Short mmCIF file of C-alpha atoms in Angstrom, two decimals:
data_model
loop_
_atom_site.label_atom_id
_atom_site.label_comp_id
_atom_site.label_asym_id
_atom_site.label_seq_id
_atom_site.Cartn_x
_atom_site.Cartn_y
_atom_site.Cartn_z
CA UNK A 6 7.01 -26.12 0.77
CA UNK A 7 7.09 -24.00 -2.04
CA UNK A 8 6.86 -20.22 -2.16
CA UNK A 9 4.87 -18.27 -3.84
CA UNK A 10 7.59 -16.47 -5.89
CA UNK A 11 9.47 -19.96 -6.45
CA UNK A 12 8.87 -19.89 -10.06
CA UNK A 13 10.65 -16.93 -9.94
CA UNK A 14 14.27 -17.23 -10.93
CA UNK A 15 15.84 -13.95 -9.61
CA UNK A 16 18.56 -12.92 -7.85
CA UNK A 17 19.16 -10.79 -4.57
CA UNK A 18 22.28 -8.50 -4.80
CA UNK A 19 23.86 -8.22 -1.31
CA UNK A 20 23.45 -4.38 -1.83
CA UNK A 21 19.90 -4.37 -1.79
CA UNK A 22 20.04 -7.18 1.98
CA UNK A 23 22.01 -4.97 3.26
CA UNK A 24 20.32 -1.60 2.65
CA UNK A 25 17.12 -3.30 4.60
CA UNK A 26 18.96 -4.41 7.59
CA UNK A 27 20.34 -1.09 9.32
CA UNK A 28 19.96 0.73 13.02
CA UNK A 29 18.48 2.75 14.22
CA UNK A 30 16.53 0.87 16.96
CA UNK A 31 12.71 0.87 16.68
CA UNK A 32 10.69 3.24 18.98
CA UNK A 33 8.13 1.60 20.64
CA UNK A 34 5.26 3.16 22.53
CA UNK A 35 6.87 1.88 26.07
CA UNK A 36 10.16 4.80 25.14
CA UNK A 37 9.36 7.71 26.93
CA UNK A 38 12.01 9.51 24.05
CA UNK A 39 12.86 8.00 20.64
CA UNK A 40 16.94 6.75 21.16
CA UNK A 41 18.90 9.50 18.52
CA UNK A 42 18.73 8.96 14.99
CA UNK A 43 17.36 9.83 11.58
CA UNK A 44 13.81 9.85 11.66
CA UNK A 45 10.65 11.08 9.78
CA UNK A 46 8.03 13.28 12.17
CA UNK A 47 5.26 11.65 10.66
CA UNK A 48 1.53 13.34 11.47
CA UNK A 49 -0.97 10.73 12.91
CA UNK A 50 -3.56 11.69 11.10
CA UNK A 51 -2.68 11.77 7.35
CA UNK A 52 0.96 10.13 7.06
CA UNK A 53 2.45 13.04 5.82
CA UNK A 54 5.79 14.34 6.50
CA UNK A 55 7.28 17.98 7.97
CA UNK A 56 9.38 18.85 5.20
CA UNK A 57 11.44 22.22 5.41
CA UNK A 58 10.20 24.44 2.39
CA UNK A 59 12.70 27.33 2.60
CA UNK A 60 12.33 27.67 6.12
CA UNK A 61 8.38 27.03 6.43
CA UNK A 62 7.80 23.83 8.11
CA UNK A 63 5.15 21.83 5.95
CA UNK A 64 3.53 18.37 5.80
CA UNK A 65 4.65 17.14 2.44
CA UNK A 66 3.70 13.64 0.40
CA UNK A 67 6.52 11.33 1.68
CA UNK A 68 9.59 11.68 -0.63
CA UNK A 69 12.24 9.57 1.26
CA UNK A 70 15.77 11.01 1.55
CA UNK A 71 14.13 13.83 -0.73
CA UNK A 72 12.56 17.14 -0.74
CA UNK A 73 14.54 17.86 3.44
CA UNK A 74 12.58 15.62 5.44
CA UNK A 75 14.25 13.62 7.39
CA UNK A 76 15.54 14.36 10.76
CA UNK A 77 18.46 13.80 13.37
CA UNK A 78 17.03 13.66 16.40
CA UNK A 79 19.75 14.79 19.56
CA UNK A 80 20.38 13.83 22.74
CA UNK A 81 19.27 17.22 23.73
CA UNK A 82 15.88 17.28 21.66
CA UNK A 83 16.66 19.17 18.92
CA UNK A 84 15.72 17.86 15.51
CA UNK A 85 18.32 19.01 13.29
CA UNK A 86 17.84 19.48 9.46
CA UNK A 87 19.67 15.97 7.78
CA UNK A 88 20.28 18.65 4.59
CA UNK A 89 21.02 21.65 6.78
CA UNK A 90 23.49 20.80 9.22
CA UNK A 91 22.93 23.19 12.16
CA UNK A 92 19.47 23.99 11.33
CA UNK A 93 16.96 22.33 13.59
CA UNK A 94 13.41 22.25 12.98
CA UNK A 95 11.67 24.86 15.90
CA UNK A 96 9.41 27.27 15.36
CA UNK A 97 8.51 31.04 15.40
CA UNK A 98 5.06 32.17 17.35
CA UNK A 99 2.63 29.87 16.29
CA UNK A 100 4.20 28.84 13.33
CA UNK A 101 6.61 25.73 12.49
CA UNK A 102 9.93 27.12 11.24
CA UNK A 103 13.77 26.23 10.84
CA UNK A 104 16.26 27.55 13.37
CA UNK A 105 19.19 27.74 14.47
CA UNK A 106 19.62 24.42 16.33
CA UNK A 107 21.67 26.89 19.31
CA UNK A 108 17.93 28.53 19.90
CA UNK A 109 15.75 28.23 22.53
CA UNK A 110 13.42 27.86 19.60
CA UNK A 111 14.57 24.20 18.51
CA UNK A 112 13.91 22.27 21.61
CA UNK A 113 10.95 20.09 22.30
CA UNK A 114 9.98 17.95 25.02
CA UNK A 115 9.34 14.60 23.35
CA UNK A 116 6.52 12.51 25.29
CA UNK A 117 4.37 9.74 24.34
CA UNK A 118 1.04 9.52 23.21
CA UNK A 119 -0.06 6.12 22.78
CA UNK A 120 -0.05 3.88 19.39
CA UNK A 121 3.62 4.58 18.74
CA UNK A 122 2.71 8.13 18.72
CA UNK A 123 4.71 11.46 20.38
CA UNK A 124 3.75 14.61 20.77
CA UNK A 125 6.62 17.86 20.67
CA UNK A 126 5.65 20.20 22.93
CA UNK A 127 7.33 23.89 23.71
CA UNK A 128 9.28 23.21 26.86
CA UNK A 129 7.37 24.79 30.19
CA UNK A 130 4.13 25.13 28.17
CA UNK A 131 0.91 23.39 26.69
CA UNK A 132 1.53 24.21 22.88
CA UNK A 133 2.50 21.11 20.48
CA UNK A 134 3.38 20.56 16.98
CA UNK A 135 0.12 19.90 15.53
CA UNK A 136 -1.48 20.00 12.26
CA UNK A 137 -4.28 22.82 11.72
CA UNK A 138 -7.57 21.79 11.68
CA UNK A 139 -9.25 21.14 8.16
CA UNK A 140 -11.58 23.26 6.52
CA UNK A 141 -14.63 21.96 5.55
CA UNK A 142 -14.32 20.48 2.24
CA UNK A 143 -10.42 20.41 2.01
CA UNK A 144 -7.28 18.71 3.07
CA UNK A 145 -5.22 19.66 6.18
CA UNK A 146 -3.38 22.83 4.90
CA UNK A 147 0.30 22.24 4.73
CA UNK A 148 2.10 24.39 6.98
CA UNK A 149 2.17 22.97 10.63
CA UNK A 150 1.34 25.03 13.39
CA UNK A 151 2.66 25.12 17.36
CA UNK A 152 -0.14 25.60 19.39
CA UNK A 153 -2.55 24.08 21.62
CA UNK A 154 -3.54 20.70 19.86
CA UNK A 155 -4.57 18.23 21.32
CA UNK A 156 -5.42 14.65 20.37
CA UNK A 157 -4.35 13.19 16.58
CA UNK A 158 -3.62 16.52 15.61
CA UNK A 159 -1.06 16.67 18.07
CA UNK A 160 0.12 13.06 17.78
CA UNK A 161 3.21 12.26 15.56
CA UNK A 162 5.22 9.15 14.35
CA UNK A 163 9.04 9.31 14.46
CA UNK A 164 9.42 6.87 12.13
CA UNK A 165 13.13 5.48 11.48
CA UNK A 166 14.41 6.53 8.35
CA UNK A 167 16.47 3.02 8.34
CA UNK A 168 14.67 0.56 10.50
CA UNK A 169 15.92 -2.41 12.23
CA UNK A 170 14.84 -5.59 10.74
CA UNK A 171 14.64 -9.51 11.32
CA UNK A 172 15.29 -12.78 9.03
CA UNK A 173 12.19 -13.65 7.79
CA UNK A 174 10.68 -16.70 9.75
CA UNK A 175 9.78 -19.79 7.73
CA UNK A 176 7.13 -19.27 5.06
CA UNK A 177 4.60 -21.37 6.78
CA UNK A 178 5.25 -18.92 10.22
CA UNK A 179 5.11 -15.86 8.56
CA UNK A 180 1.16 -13.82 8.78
CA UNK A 181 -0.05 -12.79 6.04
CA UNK A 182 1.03 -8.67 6.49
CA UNK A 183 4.44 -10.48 6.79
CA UNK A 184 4.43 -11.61 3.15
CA UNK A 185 5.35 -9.49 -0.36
CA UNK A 186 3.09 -10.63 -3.20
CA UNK A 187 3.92 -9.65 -6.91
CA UNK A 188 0.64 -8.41 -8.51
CA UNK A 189 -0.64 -7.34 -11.85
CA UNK A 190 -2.17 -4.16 -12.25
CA UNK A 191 -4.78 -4.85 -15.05
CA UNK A 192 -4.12 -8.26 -14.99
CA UNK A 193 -6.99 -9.01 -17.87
CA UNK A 194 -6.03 -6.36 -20.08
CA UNK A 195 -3.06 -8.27 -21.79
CA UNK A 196 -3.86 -8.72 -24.86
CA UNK A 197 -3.87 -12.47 -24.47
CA UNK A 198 -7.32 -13.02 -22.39
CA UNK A 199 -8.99 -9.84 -23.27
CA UNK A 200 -8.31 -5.91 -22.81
CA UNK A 201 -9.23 -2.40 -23.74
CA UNK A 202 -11.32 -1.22 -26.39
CA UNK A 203 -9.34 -0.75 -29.69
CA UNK A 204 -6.27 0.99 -30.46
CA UNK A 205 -5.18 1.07 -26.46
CA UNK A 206 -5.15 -2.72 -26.25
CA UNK A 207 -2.53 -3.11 -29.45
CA UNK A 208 -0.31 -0.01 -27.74
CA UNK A 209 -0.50 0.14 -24.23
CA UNK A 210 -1.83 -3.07 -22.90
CA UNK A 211 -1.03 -3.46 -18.97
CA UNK A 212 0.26 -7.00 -19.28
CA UNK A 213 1.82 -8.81 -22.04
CA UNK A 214 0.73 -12.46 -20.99
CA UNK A 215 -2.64 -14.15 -19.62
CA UNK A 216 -3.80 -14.90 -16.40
CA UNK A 217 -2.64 -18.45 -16.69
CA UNK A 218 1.00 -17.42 -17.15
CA UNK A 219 0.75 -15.14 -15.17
CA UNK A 220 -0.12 -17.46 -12.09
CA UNK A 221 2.77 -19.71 -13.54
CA UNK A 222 5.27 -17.02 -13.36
CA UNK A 223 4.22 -15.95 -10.01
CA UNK A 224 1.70 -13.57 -10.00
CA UNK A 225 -0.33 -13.77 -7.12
CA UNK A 226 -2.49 -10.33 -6.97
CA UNK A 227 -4.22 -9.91 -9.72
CA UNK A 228 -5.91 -6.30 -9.95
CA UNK A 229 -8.86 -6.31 -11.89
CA UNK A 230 -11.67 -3.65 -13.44
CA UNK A 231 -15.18 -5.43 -13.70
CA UNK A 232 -18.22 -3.80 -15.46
CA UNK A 233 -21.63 -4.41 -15.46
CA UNK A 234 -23.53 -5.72 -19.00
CA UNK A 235 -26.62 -7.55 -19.90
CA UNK A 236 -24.64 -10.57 -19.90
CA UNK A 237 -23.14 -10.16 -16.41
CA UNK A 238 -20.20 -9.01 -14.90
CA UNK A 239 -16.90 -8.65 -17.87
CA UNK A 240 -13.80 -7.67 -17.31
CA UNK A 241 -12.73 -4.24 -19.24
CA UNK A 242 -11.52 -0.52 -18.69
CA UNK A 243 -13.95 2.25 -18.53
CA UNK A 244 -16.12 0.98 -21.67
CA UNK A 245 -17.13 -2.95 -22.69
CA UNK A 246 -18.61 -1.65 -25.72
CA UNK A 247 -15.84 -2.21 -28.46
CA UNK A 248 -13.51 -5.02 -26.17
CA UNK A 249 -12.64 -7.22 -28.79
CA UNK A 250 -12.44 -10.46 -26.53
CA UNK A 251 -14.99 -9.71 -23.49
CA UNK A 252 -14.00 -12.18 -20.57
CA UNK A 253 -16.59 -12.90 -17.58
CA UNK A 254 -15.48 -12.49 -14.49
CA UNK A 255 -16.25 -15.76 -13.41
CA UNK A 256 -13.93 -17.21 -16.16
CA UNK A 257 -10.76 -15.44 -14.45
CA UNK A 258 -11.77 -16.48 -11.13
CA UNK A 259 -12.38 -19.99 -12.15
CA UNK A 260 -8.96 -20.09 -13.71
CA UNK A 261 -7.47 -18.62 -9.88
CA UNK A 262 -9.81 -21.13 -7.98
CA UNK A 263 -8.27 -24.16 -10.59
CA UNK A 264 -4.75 -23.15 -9.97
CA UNK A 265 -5.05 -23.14 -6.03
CA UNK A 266 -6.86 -26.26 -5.98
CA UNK A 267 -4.15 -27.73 -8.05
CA UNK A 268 -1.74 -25.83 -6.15
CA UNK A 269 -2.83 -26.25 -2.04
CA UNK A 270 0.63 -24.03 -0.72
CA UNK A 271 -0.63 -21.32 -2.35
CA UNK A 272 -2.64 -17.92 -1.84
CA UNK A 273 -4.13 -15.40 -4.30
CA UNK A 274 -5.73 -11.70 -4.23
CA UNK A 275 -8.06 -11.00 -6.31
CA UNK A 276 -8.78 -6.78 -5.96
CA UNK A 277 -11.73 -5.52 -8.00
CA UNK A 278 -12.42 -2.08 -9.33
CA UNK A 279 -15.76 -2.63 -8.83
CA UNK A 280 -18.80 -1.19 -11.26
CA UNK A 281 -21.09 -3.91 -10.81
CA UNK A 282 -24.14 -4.39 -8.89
CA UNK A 283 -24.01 -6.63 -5.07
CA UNK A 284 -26.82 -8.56 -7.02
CA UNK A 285 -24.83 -9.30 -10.55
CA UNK A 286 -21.65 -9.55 -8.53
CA UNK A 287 -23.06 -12.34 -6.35
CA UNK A 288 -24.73 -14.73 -9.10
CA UNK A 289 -21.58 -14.33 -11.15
CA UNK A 290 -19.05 -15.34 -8.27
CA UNK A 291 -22.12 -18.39 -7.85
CA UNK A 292 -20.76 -19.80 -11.43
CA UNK A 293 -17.45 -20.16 -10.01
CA UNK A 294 -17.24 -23.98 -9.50
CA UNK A 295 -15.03 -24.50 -5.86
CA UNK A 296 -15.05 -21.06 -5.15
CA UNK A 297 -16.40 -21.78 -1.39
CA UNK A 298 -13.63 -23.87 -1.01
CA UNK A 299 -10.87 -21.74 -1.23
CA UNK A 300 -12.69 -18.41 -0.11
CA UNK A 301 -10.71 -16.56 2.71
CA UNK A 302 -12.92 -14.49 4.98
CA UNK A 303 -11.05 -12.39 7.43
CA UNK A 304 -14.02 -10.97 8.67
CA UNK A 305 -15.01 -14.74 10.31
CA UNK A 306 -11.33 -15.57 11.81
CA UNK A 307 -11.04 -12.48 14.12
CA UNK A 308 -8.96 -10.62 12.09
CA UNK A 309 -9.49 -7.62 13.44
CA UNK A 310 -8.68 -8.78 16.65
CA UNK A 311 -5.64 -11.03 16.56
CA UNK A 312 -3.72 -9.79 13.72
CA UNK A 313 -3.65 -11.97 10.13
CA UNK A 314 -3.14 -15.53 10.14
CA UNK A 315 0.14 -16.94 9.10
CA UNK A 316 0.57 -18.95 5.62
CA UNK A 317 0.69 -22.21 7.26
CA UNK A 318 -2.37 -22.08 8.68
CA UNK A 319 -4.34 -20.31 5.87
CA UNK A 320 -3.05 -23.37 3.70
CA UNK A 321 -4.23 -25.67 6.51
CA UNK A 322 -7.67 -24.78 6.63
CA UNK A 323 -7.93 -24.48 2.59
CA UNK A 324 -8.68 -20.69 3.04
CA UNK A 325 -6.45 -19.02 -0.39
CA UNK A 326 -8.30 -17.17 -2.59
CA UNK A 327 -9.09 -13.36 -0.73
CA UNK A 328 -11.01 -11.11 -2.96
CA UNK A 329 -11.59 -7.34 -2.36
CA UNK A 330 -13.87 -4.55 -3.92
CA UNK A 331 -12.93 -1.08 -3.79
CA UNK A 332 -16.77 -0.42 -3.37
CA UNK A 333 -18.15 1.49 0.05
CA UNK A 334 -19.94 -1.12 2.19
CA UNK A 335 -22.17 2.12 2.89
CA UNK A 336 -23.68 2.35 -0.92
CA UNK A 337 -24.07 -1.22 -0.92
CA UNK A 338 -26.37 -1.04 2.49
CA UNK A 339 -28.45 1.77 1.46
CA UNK A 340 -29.01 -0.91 -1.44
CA UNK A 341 -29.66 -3.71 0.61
CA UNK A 342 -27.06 -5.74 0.24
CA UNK A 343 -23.40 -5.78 0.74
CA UNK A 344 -20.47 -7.72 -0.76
CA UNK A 345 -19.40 -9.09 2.20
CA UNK A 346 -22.04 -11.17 2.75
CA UNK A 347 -20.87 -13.45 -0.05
CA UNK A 348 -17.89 -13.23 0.55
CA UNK A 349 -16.13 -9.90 -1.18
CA UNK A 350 -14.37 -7.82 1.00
CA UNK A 351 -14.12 -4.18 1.43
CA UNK A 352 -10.60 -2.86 0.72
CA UNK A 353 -10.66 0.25 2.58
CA UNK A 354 -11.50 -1.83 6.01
CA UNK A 355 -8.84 -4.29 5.39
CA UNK A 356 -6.02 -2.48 3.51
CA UNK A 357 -4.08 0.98 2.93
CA UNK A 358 -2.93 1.86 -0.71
CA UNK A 359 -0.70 4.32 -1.88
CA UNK A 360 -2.15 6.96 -5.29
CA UNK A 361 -2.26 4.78 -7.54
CA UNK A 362 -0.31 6.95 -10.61
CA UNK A 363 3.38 7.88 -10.78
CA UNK A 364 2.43 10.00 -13.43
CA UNK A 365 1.91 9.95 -17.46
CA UNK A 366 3.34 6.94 -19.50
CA UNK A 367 6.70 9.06 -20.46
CA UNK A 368 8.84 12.37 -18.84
CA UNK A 369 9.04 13.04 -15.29
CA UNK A 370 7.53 10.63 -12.58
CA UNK A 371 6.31 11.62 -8.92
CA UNK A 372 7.75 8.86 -6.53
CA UNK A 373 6.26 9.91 -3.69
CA UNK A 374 3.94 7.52 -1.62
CA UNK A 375 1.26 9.45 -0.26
CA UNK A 376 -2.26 7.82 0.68
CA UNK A 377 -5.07 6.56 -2.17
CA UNK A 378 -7.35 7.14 0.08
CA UNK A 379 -6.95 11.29 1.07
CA UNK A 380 -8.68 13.46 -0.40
CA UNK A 381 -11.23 16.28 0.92
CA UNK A 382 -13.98 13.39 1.75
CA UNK A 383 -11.71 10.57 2.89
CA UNK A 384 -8.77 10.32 5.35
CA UNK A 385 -7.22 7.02 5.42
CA UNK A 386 -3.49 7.61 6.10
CA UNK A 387 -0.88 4.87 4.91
CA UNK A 388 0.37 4.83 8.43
CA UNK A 389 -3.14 3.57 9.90
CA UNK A 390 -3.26 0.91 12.34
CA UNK A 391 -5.70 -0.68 15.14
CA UNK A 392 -4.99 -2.54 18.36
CA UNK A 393 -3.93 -5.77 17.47
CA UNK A 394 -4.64 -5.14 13.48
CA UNK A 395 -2.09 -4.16 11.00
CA UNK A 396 -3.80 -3.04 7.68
CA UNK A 397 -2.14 -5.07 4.32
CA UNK A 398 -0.57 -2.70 2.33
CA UNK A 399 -0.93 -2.37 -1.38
CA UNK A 400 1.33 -0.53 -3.16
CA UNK A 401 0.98 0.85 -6.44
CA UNK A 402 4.04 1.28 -9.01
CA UNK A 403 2.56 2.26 -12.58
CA UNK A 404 1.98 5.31 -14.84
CA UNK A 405 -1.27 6.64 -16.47
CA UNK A 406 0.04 4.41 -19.75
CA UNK A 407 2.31 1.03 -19.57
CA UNK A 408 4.62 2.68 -21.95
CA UNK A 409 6.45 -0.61 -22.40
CA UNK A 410 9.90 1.41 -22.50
CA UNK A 411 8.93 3.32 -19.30
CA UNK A 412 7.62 0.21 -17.32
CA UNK A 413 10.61 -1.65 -17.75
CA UNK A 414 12.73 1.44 -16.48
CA UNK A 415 9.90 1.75 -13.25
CA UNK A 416 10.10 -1.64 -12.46
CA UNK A 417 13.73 -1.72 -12.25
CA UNK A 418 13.50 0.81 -9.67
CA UNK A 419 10.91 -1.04 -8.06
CA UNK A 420 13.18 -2.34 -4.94
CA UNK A 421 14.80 1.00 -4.34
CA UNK A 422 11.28 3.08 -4.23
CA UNK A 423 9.65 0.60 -1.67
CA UNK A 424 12.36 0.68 0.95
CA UNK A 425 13.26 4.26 0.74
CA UNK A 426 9.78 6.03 -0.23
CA UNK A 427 6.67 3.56 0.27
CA UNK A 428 8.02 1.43 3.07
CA UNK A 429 8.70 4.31 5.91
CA UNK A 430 5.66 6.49 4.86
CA UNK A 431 3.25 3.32 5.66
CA UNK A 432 5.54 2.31 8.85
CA UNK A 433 5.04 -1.32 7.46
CA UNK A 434 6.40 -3.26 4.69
CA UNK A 435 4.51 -3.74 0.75
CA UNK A 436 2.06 -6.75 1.22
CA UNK A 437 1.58 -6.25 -2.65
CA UNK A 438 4.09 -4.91 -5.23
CA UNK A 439 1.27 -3.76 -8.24
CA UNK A 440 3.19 -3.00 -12.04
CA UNK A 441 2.42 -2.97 -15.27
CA UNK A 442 4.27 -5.01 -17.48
CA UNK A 443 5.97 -7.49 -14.65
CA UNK A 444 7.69 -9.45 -17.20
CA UNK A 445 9.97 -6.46 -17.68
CA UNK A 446 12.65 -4.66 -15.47
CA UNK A 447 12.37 -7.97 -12.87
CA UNK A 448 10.23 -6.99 -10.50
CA UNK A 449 10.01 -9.85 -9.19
CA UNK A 450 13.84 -9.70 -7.64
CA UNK A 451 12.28 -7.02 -5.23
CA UNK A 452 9.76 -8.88 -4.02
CA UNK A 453 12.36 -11.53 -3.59
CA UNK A 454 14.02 -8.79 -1.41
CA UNK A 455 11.27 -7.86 0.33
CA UNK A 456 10.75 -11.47 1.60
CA UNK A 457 14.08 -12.20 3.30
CA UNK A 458 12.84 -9.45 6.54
CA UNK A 459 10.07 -8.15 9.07
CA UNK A 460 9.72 -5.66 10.57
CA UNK A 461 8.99 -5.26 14.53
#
């Protein structure tokens, strides 16, 4: 059977194997205390990281072997700084601090607290690590407190900083959160099929080839904006009005449903930035001729409550094209209808995404992976799972502009960013690997990467 990246002629170095396949051992939720190692302390509730900022202990975006947050957990249950040798992160009163890893002040009692979770709690007391409460209309503030949390606040990951992994299984045995997809962020605007309004399309177009190349070079997420017009639902950025080659909706999606039905080993995303009507979005995915056919509805397969499917079987039962809307299922009710009655899945329910920018088109980037999805009305942590449901995750590697220049040096770093950065701040691996301009700075060799290993 072929792959979905078998189009793809890259290479793996053995560096990059390697750097994927390390100890320490997992923690699972059965360990009363994590074995020793490097580790992230990872809050429960937004997937940020305690970072030490001068001697303040903050939750920080998640920066990797950057910015002092990782830490060696000891025998004795100290976590010392891995930048600070001999400085262990303790606290002072009610306040998270550095130490001196010698003080009383640097040990914790280390128990579990369900979900993979610990909590650090002052020996011979109630008071925890925890992250303060938020204030209405804000985020968590940053500096972590010691007190008397209880619940999420008080719950923490110690996520390895270099997990254990396993061979990938066979592609047909592998679920679907087990699988790295390459994926096109803008996928229509490429000059080719369609794009932006005039200049942007002739300077900073996302893509540099169609959808149907893209498919044959292995593109299988395609991330698209849709917009509502008198004519139905088109595909362009922020205006229609001066797109010099408008393209339906339903003409990219019938080129995806032709390709799979052509192709039956194969699966495709579709994810839609979504500015269209439930109405106009359903009587344009109607035009699609064997759309029903290929449709994959996780909500119908008990998703939710078995985990996703693996590849054989989703190519078994014909069920490979999966399309999401980054629409709220609760604007579409108070409308009267929602997407997911035809079909059209709601991303937040199903997937976690990391912000989606790395920063302007040229100059300095921000590599941190940090959530889409938190922000003073919305908490969905990269980290967030369910019993027996592991959330796909999408991750985002692009900059305000696809500076052509600047996207070929990104995606070259693609590989290193998602195992050190994005990987351990969502505790699972990339489902989808979104860039501008794939044809440059082979992204496609991470994916590669990506696919030779699970997790636990």
């Amino acid at each position: 059977m072929r792959t979905p990246h078998a189009l793809l002629a890259t290479t793996v170095s053995a560096a990059a194997l390697a750097a994927a396949v390390v100890a320490p051992a997992p923690v699972s939720a059965a360990d009363a205390v994590p074995p020793p190692g490097t580790y992230y302390v990872q809050s429960a509730v937004t997937g940020l990281n305690a970072a030490d900022r001068s001697g303040a202990v903050e939750q920080h975006r998640p920066r990797g072997d950057e910015d002092r947050q990782q830490w060696n957990l000891r025998a004795d249950g100290t976590l010392e700084s891995a930048d600070s040798p001999g400085t262990c992160l303790g606290r002072t009163g009610d306040l998270a601090r550095t130490v001196p890893c010698a003080s009383p002040d640097a040990r914790w009692e280390i128990g579990p607290a369900g979900a993979d979770r610990f909590t650090l709690a002052v020996p011979g007391t109630g008071h925890r690590l925890t992250v303060a409460p938020k204030p209405s209309g804000a985020n968590h503030p940053a500096p972590l407190a010691v007190g008397t949390g209880t619940g999420d606040l008080a719950g923490w990951y110690l996520t390895p900083a270099d997990p254990v992994t396993r061979a990938a299984p066979p592609w047909e045995r592998r679920t679907l959160d087990q699988v790295t997809f390459l994926t096109a962020h803008n996928a229509y605007a490429n000059g080719v099929d369609g794009g932006f309004a005039p200049p942007f399309i002739d300077l900073f177009p996302n893509q540099n080839r169609g959808i149907d190349r893209q498919l044959a070079d292995g593109v299988r997420g395609f991330m698209m904006d849709v917009h509502q017009t008198p004519d139905g639902a088109i595909l362009c950025h922020n205006s229609c009005t001066l797109v010099r080659r408008p393209v339906a909706l339903w003409v990219g999606l019938q080129r995806m449903v032709d390709f799979l039905r052509a192709r039956p080993d194969q699966f495709v995303t579709v994810f839609l930035e979504d500015y269209v009507d439930p109405g106009v979005l359903r009587a344009e995915l109607a035009r699609v001729q064997g759309l029903s056919e290929v449709l994959y509805r996780p909500d119908r397969t008990g998703v939710r409550e078995n985990g996703w499917p693996a590849m054989g079987e989703l190519a078994a039962a014909g069920q490979r094209l999966l399309i999401f809307t980054d629409r709220s299922r609760a604007a579409d009710r108070a409308a009267g209808l929602t997407r997911d009655t035809f079909g059209v899945m709601y991303q937040r329910e199903w997937t976690v995404e990391n912000h989606w920018s790395m920063g302007p088109g040229v100059g300095t980037s921000d590599w941190s992976c940090y959530s889409r999805w938190y922000d003073a009305g919305t908490n969905i942590p990269l980290t967030r799972t369910e019993p027996g449901f592991r959330p796909l995750f999408v991750m985002n590697h692009f900059r305000d502009a696809a500076v052509a220049s600047t996207a070929g040096t990104d995606n070259a770093k693609l590989a290193d960013r998602a195992r050190r950065f994005c990987q351990p701040a969502a505790r699972k691996k990339p489902t989808y690997l979104a860039v501008d301009r794939y044809d440059l700075g082979d992204p496609a060799s991470a994916v590669t990467a990506l696919n030779t290993y699970v997790l636990p």
